[in-house]
mmCIF file of C-alpha atoms (C1' of nucleotides) in Angstrom:
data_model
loop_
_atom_site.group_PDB
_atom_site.id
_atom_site.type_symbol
_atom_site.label_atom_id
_atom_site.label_comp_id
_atom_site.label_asym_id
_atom_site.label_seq_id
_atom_site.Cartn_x
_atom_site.Cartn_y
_atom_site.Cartn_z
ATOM 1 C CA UNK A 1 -5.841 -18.106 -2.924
ATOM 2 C CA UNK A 2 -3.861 -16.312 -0.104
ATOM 3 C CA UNK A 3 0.040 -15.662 -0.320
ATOM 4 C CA UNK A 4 2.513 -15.790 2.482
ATOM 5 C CA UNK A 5 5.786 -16.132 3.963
ATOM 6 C CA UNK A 6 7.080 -17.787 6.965
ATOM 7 C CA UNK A 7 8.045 -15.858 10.287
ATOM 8 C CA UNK A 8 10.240 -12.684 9.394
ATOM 9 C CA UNK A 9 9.379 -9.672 7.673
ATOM 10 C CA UNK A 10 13.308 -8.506 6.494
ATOM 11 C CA UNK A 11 12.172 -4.636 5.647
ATOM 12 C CA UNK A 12 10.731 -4.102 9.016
ATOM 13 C CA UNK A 13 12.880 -2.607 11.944
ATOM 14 C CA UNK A 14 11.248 -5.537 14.711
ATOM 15 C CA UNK A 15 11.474 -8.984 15.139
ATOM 16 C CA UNK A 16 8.638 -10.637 16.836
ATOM 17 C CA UNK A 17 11.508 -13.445 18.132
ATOM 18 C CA UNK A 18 12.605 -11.345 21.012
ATOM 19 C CA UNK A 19 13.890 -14.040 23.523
ATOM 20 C CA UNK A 20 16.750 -14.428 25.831
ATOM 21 C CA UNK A 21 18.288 -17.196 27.722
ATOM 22 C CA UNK A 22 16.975 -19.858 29.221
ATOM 23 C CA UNK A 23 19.644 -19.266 32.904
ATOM 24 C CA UNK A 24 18.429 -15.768 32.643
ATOM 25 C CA UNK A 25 14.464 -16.751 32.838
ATOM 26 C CA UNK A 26 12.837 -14.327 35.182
ATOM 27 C CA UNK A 27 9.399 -13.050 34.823
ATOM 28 C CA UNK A 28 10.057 -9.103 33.514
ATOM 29 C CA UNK A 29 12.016 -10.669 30.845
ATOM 30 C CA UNK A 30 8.855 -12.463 30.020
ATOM 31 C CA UNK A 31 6.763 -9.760 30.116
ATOM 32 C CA UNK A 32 9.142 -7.470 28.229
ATOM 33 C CA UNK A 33 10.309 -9.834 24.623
ATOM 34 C CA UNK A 34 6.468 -10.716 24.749
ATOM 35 C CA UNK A 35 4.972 -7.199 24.831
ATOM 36 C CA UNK A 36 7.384 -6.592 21.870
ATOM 37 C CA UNK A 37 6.744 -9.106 19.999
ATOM 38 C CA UNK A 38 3.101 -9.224 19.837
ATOM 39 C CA UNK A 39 3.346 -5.509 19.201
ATOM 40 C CA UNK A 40 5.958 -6.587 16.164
ATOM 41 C CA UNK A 41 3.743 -9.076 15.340
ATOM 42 C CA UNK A 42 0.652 -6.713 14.669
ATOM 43 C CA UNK A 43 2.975 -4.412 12.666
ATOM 44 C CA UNK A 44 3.797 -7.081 10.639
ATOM 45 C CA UNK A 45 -0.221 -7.956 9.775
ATOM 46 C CA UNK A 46 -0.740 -4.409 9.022
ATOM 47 C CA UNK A 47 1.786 -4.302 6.398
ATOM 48 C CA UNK A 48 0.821 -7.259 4.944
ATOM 49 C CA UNK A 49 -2.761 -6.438 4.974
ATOM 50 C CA UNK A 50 -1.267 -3.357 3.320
ATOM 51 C CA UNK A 51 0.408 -5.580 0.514
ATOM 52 C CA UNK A 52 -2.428 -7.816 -0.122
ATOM 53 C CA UNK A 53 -0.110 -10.625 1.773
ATOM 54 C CA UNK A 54 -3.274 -12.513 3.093
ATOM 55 C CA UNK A 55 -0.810 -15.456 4.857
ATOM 56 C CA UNK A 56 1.246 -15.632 7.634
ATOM 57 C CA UNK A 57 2.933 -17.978 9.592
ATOM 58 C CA UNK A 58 4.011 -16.832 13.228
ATOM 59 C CA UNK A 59 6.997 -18.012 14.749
ATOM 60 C CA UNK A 60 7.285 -20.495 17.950
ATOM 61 C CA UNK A 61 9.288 -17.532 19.715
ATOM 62 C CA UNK A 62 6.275 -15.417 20.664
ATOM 63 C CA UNK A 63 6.721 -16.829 24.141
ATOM 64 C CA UNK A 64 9.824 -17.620 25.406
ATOM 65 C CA UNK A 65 10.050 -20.593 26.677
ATOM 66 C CA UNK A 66 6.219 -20.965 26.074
ATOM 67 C CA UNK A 67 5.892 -24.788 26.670
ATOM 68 C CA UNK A 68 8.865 -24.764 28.945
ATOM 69 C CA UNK A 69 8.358 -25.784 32.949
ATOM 70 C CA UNK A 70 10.217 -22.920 33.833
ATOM 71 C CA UNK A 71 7.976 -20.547 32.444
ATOM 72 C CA UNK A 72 4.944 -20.410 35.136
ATOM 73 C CA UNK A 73 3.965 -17.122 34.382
ATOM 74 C CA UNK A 74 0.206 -16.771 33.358
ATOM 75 C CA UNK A 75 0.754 -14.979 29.977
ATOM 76 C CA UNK A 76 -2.135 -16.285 29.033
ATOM 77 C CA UNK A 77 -4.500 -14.193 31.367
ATOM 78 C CA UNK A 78 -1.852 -10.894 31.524
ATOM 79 C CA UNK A 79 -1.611 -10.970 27.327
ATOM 80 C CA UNK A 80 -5.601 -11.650 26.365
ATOM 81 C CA UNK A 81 -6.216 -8.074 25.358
ATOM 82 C CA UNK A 82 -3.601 -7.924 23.256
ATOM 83 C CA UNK A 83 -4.025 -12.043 21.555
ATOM 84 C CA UNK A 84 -7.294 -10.879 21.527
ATOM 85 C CA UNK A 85 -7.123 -7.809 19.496
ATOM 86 C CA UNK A 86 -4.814 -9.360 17.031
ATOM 87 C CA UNK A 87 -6.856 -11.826 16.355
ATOM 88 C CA UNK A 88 -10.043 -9.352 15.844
ATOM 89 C CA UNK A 89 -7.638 -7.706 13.564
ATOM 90 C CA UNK A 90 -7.180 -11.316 11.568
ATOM 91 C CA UNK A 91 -10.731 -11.610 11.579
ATOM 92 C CA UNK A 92 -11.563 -8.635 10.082
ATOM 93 C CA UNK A 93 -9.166 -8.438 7.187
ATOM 94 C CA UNK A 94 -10.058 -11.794 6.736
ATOM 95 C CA UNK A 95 -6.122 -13.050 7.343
ATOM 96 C CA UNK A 96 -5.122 -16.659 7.463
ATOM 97 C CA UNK A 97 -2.128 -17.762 10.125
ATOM 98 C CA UNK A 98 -0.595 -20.800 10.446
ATOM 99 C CA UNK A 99 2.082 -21.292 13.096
ATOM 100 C CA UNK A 100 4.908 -24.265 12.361
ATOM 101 C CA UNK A 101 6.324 -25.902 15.769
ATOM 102 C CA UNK A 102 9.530 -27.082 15.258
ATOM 103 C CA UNK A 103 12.137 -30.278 14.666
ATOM 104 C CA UNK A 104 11.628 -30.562 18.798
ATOM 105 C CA UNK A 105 8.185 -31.786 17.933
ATOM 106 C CA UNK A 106 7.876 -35.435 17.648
ATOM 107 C CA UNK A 107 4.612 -36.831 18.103
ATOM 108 C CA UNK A 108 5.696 -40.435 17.201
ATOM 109 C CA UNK A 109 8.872 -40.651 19.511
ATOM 110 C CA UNK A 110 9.398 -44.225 21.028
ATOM 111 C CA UNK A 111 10.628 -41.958 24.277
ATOM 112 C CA UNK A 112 6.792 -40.729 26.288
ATOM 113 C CA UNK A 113 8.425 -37.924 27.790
ATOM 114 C CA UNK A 114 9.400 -36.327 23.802
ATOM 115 C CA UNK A 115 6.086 -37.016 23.342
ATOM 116 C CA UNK A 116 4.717 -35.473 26.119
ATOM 117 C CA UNK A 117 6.968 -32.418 25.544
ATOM 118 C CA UNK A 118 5.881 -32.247 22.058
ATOM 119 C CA UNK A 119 2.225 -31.909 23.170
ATOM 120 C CA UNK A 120 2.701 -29.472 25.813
ATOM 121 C CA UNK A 121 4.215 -27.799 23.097
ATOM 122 C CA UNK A 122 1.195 -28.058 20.588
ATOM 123 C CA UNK A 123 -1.212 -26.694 23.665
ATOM 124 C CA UNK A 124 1.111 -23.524 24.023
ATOM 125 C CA UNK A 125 0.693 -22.790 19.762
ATOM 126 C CA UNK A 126 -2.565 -23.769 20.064
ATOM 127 C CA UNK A 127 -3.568 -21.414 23.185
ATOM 128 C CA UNK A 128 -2.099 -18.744 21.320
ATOM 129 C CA UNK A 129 -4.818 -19.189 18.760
ATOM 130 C CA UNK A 130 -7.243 -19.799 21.358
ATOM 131 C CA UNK A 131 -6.509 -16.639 22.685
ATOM 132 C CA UNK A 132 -7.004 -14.943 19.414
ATOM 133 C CA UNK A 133 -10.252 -16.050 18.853
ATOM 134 C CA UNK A 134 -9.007 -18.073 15.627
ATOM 135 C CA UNK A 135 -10.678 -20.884 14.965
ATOM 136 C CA UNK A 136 -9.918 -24.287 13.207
ATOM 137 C CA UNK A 137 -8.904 -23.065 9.953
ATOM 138 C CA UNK A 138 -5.493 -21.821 12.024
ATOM 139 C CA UNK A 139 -2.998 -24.236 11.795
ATOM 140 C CA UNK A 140 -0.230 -26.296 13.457
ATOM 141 C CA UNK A 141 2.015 -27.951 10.886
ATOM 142 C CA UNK A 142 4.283 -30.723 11.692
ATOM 143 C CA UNK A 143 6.084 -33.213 10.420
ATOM 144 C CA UNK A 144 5.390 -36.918 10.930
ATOM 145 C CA UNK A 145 8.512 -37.542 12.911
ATOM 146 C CA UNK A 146 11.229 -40.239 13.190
ATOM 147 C CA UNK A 147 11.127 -43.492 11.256
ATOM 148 C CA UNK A 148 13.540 -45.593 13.629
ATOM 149 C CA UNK A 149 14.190 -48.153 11.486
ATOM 150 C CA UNK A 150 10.156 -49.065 11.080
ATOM 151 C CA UNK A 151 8.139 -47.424 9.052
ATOM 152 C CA UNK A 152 4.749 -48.367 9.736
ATOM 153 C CA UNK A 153 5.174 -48.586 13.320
ATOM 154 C CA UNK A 154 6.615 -44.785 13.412
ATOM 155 C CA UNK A 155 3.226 -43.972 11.234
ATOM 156 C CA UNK A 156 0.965 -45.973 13.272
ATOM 157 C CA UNK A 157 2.492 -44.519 16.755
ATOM 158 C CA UNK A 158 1.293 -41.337 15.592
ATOM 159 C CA UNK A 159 -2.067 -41.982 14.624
ATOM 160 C CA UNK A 160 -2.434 -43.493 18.277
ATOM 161 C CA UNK A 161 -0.758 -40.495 20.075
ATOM 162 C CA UNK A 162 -2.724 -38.084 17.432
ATOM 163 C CA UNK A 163 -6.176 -39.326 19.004
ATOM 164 C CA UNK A 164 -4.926 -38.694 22.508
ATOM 165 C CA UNK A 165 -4.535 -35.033 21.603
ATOM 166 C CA UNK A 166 -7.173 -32.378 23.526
ATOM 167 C CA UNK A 167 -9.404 -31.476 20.947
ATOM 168 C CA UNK A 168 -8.495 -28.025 20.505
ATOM 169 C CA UNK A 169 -5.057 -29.013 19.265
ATOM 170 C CA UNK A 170 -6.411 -32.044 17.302
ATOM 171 C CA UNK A 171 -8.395 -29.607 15.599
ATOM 172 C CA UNK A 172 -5.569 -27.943 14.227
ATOM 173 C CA UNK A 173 -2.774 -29.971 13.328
ATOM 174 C CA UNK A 174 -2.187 -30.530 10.204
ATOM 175 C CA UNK A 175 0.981 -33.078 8.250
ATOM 176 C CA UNK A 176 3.657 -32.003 6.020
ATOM 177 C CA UNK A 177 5.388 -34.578 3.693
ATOM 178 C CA UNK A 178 9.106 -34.307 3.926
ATOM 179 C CA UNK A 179 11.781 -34.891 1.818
ATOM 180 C CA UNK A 180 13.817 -37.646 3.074
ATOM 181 C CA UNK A 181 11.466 -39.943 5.205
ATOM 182 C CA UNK A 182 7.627 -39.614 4.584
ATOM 183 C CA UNK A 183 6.573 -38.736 1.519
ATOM 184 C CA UNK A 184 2.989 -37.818 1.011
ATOM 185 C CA UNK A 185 1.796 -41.583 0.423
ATOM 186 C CA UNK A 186 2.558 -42.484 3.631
ATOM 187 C CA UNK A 187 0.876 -38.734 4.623
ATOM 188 C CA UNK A 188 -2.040 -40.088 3.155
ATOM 189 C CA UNK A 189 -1.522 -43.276 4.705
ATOM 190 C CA UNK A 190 -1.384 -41.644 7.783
ATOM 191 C CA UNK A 191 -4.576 -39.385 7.106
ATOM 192 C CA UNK A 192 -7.028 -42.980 6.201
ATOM 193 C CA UNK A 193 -5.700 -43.592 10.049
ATOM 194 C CA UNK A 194 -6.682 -40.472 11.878
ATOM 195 C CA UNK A 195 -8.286 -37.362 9.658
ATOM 196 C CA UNK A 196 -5.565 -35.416 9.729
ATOM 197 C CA UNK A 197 -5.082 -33.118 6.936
ATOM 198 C CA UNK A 198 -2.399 -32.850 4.570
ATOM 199 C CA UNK A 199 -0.340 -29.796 4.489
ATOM 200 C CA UNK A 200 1.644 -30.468 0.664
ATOM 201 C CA UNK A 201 5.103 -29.184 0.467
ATOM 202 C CA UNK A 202 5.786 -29.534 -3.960
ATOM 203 C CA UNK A 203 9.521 -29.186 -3.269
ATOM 204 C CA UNK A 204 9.435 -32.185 -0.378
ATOM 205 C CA UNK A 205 7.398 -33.722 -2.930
ATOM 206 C CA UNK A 206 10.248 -33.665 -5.969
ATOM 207 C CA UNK A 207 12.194 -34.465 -3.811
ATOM 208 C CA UNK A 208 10.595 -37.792 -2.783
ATOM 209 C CA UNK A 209 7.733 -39.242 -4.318
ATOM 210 C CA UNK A 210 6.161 -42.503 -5.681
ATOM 211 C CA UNK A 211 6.132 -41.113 -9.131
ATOM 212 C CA UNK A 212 2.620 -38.976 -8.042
ATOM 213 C CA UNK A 213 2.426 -36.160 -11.376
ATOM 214 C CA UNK A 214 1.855 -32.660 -9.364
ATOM 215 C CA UNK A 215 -1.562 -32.158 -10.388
ATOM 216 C CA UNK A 216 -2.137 -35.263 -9.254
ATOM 217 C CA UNK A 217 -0.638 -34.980 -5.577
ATOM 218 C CA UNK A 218 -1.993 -31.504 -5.155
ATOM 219 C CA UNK A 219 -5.719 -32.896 -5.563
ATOM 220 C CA UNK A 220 -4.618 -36.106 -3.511
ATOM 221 C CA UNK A 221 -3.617 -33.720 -0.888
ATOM 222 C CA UNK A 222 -6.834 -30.709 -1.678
ATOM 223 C CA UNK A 223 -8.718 -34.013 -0.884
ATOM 224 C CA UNK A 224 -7.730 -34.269 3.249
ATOM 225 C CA UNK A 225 -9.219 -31.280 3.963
ATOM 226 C CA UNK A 226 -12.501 -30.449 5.369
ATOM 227 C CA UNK A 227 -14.266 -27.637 3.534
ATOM 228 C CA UNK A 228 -15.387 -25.578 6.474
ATOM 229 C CA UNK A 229 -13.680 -26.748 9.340
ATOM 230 C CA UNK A 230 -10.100 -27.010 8.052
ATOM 231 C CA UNK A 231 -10.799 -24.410 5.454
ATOM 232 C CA UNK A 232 -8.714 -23.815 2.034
ATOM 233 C CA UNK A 233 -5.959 -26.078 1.946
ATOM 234 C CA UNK A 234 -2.471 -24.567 2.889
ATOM 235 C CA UNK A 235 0.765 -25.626 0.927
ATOM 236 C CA UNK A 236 4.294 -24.680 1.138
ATOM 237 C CA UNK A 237 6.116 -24.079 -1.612
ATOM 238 C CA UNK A 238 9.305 -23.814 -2.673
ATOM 239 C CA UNK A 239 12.042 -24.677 -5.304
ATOM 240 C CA UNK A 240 15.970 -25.813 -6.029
ATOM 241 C CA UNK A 241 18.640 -24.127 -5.282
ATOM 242 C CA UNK A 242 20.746 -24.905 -8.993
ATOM 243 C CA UNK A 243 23.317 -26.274 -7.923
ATOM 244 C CA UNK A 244 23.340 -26.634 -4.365
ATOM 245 C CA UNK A 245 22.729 -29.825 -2.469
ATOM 246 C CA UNK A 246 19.157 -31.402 -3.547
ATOM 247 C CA UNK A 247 16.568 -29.972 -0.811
ATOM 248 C CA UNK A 248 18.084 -26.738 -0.920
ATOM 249 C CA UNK A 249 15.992 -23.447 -1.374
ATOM 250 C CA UNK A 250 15.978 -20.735 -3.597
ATOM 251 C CA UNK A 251 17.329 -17.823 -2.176
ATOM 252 C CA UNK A 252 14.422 -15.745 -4.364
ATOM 253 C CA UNK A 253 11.695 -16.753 -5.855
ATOM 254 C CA UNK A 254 11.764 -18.287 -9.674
ATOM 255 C CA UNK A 255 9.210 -16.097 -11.407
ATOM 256 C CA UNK A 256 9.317 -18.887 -14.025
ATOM 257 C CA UNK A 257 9.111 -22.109 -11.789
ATOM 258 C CA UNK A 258 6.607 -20.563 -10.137
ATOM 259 C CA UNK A 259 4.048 -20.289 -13.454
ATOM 260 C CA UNK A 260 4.726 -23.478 -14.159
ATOM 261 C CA UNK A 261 3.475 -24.442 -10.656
ATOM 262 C CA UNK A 262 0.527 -22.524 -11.089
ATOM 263 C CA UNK A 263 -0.406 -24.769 -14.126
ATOM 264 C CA UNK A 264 -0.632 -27.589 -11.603
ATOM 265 C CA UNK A 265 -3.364 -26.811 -10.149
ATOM 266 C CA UNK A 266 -6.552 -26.910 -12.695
ATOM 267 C CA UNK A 267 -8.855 -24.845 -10.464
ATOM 268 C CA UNK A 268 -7.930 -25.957 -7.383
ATOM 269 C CA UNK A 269 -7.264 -23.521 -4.517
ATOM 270 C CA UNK A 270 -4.459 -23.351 -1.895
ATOM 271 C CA UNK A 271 -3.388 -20.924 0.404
ATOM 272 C CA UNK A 272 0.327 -21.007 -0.268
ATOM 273 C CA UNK A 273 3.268 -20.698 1.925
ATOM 274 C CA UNK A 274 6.159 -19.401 0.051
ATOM 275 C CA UNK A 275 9.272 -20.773 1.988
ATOM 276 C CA UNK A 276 12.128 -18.726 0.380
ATOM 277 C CA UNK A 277 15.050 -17.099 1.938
ATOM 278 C CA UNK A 278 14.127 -13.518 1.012
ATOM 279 C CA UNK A 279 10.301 -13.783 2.552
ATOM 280 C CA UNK A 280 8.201 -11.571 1.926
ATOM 281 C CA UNK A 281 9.670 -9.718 -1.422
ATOM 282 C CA UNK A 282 9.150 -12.785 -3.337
ATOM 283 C CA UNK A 283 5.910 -12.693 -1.332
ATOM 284 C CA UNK A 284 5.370 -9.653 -3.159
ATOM 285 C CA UNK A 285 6.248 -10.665 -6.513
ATOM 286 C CA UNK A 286 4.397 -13.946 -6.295
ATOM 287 C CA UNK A 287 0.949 -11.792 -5.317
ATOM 288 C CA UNK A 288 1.728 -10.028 -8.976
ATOM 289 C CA UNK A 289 2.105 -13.165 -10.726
ATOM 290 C CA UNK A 290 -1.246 -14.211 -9.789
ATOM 291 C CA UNK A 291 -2.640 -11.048 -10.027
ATOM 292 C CA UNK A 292 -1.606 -10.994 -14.012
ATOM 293 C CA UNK A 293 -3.489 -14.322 -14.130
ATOM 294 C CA UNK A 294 -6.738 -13.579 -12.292
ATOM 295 C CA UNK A 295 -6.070 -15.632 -9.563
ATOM 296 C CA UNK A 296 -5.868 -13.133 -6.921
ATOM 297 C CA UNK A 297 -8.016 -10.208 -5.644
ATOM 298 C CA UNK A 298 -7.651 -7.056 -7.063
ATOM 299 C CA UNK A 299 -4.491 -4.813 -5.376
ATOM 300 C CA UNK A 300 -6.197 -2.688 -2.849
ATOM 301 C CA UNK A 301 -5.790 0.784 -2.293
ATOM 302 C CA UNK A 302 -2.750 0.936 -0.611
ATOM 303 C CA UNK A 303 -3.637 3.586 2.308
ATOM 304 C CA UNK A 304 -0.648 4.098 2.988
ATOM 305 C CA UNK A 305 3.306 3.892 1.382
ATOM 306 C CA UNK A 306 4.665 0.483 2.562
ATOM 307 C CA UNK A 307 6.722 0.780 6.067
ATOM 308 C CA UNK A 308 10.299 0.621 5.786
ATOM 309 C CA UNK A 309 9.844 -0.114 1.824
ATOM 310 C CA UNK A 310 11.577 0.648 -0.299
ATOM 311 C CA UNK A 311 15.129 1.286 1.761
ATOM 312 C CA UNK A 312 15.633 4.730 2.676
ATOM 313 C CA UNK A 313 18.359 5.939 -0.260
ATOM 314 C CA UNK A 314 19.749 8.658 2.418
ATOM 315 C CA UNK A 315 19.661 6.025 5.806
ATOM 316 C CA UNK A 316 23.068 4.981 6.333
ATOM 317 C CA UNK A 317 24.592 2.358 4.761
ATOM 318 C CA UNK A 318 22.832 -0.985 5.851
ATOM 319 C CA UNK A 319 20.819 -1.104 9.013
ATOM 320 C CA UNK A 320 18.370 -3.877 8.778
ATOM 321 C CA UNK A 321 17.061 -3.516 12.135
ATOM 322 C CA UNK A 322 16.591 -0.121 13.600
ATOM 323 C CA UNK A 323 19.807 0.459 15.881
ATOM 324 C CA UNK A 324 18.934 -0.633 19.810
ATOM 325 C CA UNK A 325 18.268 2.593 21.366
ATOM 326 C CA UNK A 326 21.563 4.291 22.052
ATOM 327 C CA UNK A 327 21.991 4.925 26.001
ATOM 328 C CA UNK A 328 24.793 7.274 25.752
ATOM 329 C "C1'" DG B 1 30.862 -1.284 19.268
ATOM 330 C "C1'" DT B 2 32.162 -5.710 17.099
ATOM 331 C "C1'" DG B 3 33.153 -10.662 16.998
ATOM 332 C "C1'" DT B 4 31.743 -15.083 18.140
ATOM 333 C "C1'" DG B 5 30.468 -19.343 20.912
ATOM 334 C "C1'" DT B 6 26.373 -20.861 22.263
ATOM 335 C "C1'" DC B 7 21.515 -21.418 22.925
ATOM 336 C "C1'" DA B 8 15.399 -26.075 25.653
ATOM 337 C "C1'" DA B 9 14.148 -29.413 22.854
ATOM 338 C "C1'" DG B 10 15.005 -34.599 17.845
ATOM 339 C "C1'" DC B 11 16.327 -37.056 14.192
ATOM 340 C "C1'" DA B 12 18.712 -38.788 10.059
ATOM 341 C "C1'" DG B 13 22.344 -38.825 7.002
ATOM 342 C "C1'" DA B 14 26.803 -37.219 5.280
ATOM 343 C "C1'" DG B 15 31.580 -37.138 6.034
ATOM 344 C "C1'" DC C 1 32.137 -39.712 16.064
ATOM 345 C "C1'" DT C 2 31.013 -35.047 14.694
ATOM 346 C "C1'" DC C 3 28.638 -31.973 11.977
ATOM 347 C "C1'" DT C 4 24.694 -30.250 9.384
ATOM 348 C "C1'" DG C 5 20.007 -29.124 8.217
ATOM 349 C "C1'" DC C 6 15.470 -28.373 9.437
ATOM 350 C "C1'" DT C 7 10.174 -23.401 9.381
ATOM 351 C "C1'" DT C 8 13.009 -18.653 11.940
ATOM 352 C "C1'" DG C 9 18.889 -15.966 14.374
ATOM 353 C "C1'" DA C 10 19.639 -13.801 18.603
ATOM 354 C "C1'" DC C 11 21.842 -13.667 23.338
ATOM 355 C "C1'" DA C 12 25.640 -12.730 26.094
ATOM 356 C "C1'" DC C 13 29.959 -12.185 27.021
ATOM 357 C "C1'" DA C 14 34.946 -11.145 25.595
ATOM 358 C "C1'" DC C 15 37.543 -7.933 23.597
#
DNA sequence: GTGTGTCAAGCAGAG
DNA sequence: CTCTGCTTGACACAC
């Protein structure tokens, strides 16, 4: 059982997001927000190998514009050294990544050219773990899509446009149930049709269900995944805001809610995703929690104090991100 | 330096 | 019709 967080690491001085605007596109730009943020992006792995934060999910910002017909540049080819050392670095502290494409992503669009955009957008996530060496036990997580008005025809549009996917992205995406329009019935539903695995989200799941107990669901989702070539299940997880509008997050995670999960699961394992506003210090706090209860390797010897952690007591009053460097 | 409108992309539901 | 939320704020220009 692995623990991570989504994206953004909030104590570190570097964002692996760097971007800019689409009229500004030119090819040094390119060159420059990816070279940072693949050099972010390993910072980020160290500390959490540091942490014993085995699970991380990398943002769709790694390259700009990465599935985008402006962007001809062969990043691929110019960035392999660096994909690929990451990646060796994944492999050999035995890491798990995920990456989630976004809302743009609809694979069961009535329109072919969202569709088509959506897959050119699954090759560029996918290439990115091609170039790390990762192999199918990476994941792309998406959503099923739009219902339009017809539910089994929105399912059944994406099992057909799932088996048109190149196999290299086929062997990677995996489905989320949401909390408004597919729940994970129709997930499962949608897995009898095509393979795909379920990725189980416990707050979609209270928030629509078919009256599934969570034990229940997690095994009915545990159950869509290949052993060895989709590896542990992953899960995101999550709870209410009290008293905020239903679907809302926690802003930090509930130590309490979050043992009471845990009894759920009756031996089952999951890699879990912990999607909560403050990242990766409930990260941290959730790795203890399973710690006290055996479920989680040992703490390692930390080599090292964490980066950035805790806040400098002298630095000047808030500075989340390290100042630009001044050009006076 | 700070404030803020806007940014590639879809969809559903609230108001 | 407009606005919001969704896995993640940051760019770019006005002042």
């Amino acid at each position: 059982m692995k623990i991570g967080y989504p994206c953004v690491n909030e104590a570190m001085d570097c964002s692996a997001a760097n971007t800019f605007r689409l009229a500004s596109y030119s090819d040094e730009r390119l060159i420059t927000a990816v070279s940072a943020n693949l050099a972010c992006l390993r910072r980020m792995l160290e500390w959490n190998v540091s942490q014993g934060l085995l699970f991380f999910r990398m943002g769709s910002g790694i390259v700009p514009f990465g599935s985008h017909e402006i962007n001809t540049f062969p990043w691929q080819t110019h960035f392999a050294a660096e994909f690929r050392a990451i990646g060796d670095y994944i492999k050999a502290n035995d890491l798990r990544v995920s990456f989630h494409p976004d809302q743009f992503v609809v694979l069961n669009s009535p329109s072919p050219d969202i569709v088509r955009r959506s897959i050119q957008e699954l090759v560029y996530q996918g290439s990115m773990q091609d170039l790390m060496g990762l192999d199918g036990t990476a994941k792309l997580q998406i959503h099923v899509g739009g219902l339009y008005g017809e539910r089994e025809l929105a399912i059944s549009r994406f099992a057909q446009v799932h088996a048109t996917l190149p196999e290299v992205v086929k062997a990677r995406v995996v489905v989320e149930n949401d909390d408004r329009l597919f729940s994970l019935r129709d997930c499962l539903h949608l897995h009898e049709l095509t393979g795909v695995p379920i990725l189980f989200d416990n707050f979609h799941h209270e928030c629509l269900n078919h009256g599934e107990p969570m034990a229940e669901a997690l095994r009915l989702a545990a159950g869509t995944w290949h052993p060895t070539a989709d590896g542990v299940p992953m899960m995101d997880y999550s709870s209410q805001a009290l008293g905020e509008r239903k679907g809302k997050h926690t802003d930090d995670l509930v130590d309490d809610s979050f043992r009471e999960f845990l009894t759920h699961l009756h031996g089952l394992d999951f890699d879990i995703m912990l999607e909560i506003k403050n990242k990766e210090a409930s990260a941290l706090r959730a790795v203890a929690i399973l710690r006290e209860r055996g479920l989680s390797a040992p703490a390692p010897n930390l080599p090292e104090p964490p980066l950035n952690l805790p806040p400098d007591p002298n630095a000047p009053a808030k500075a989340k991100r390290a100042p630009k460097k001044v050009v006076s």
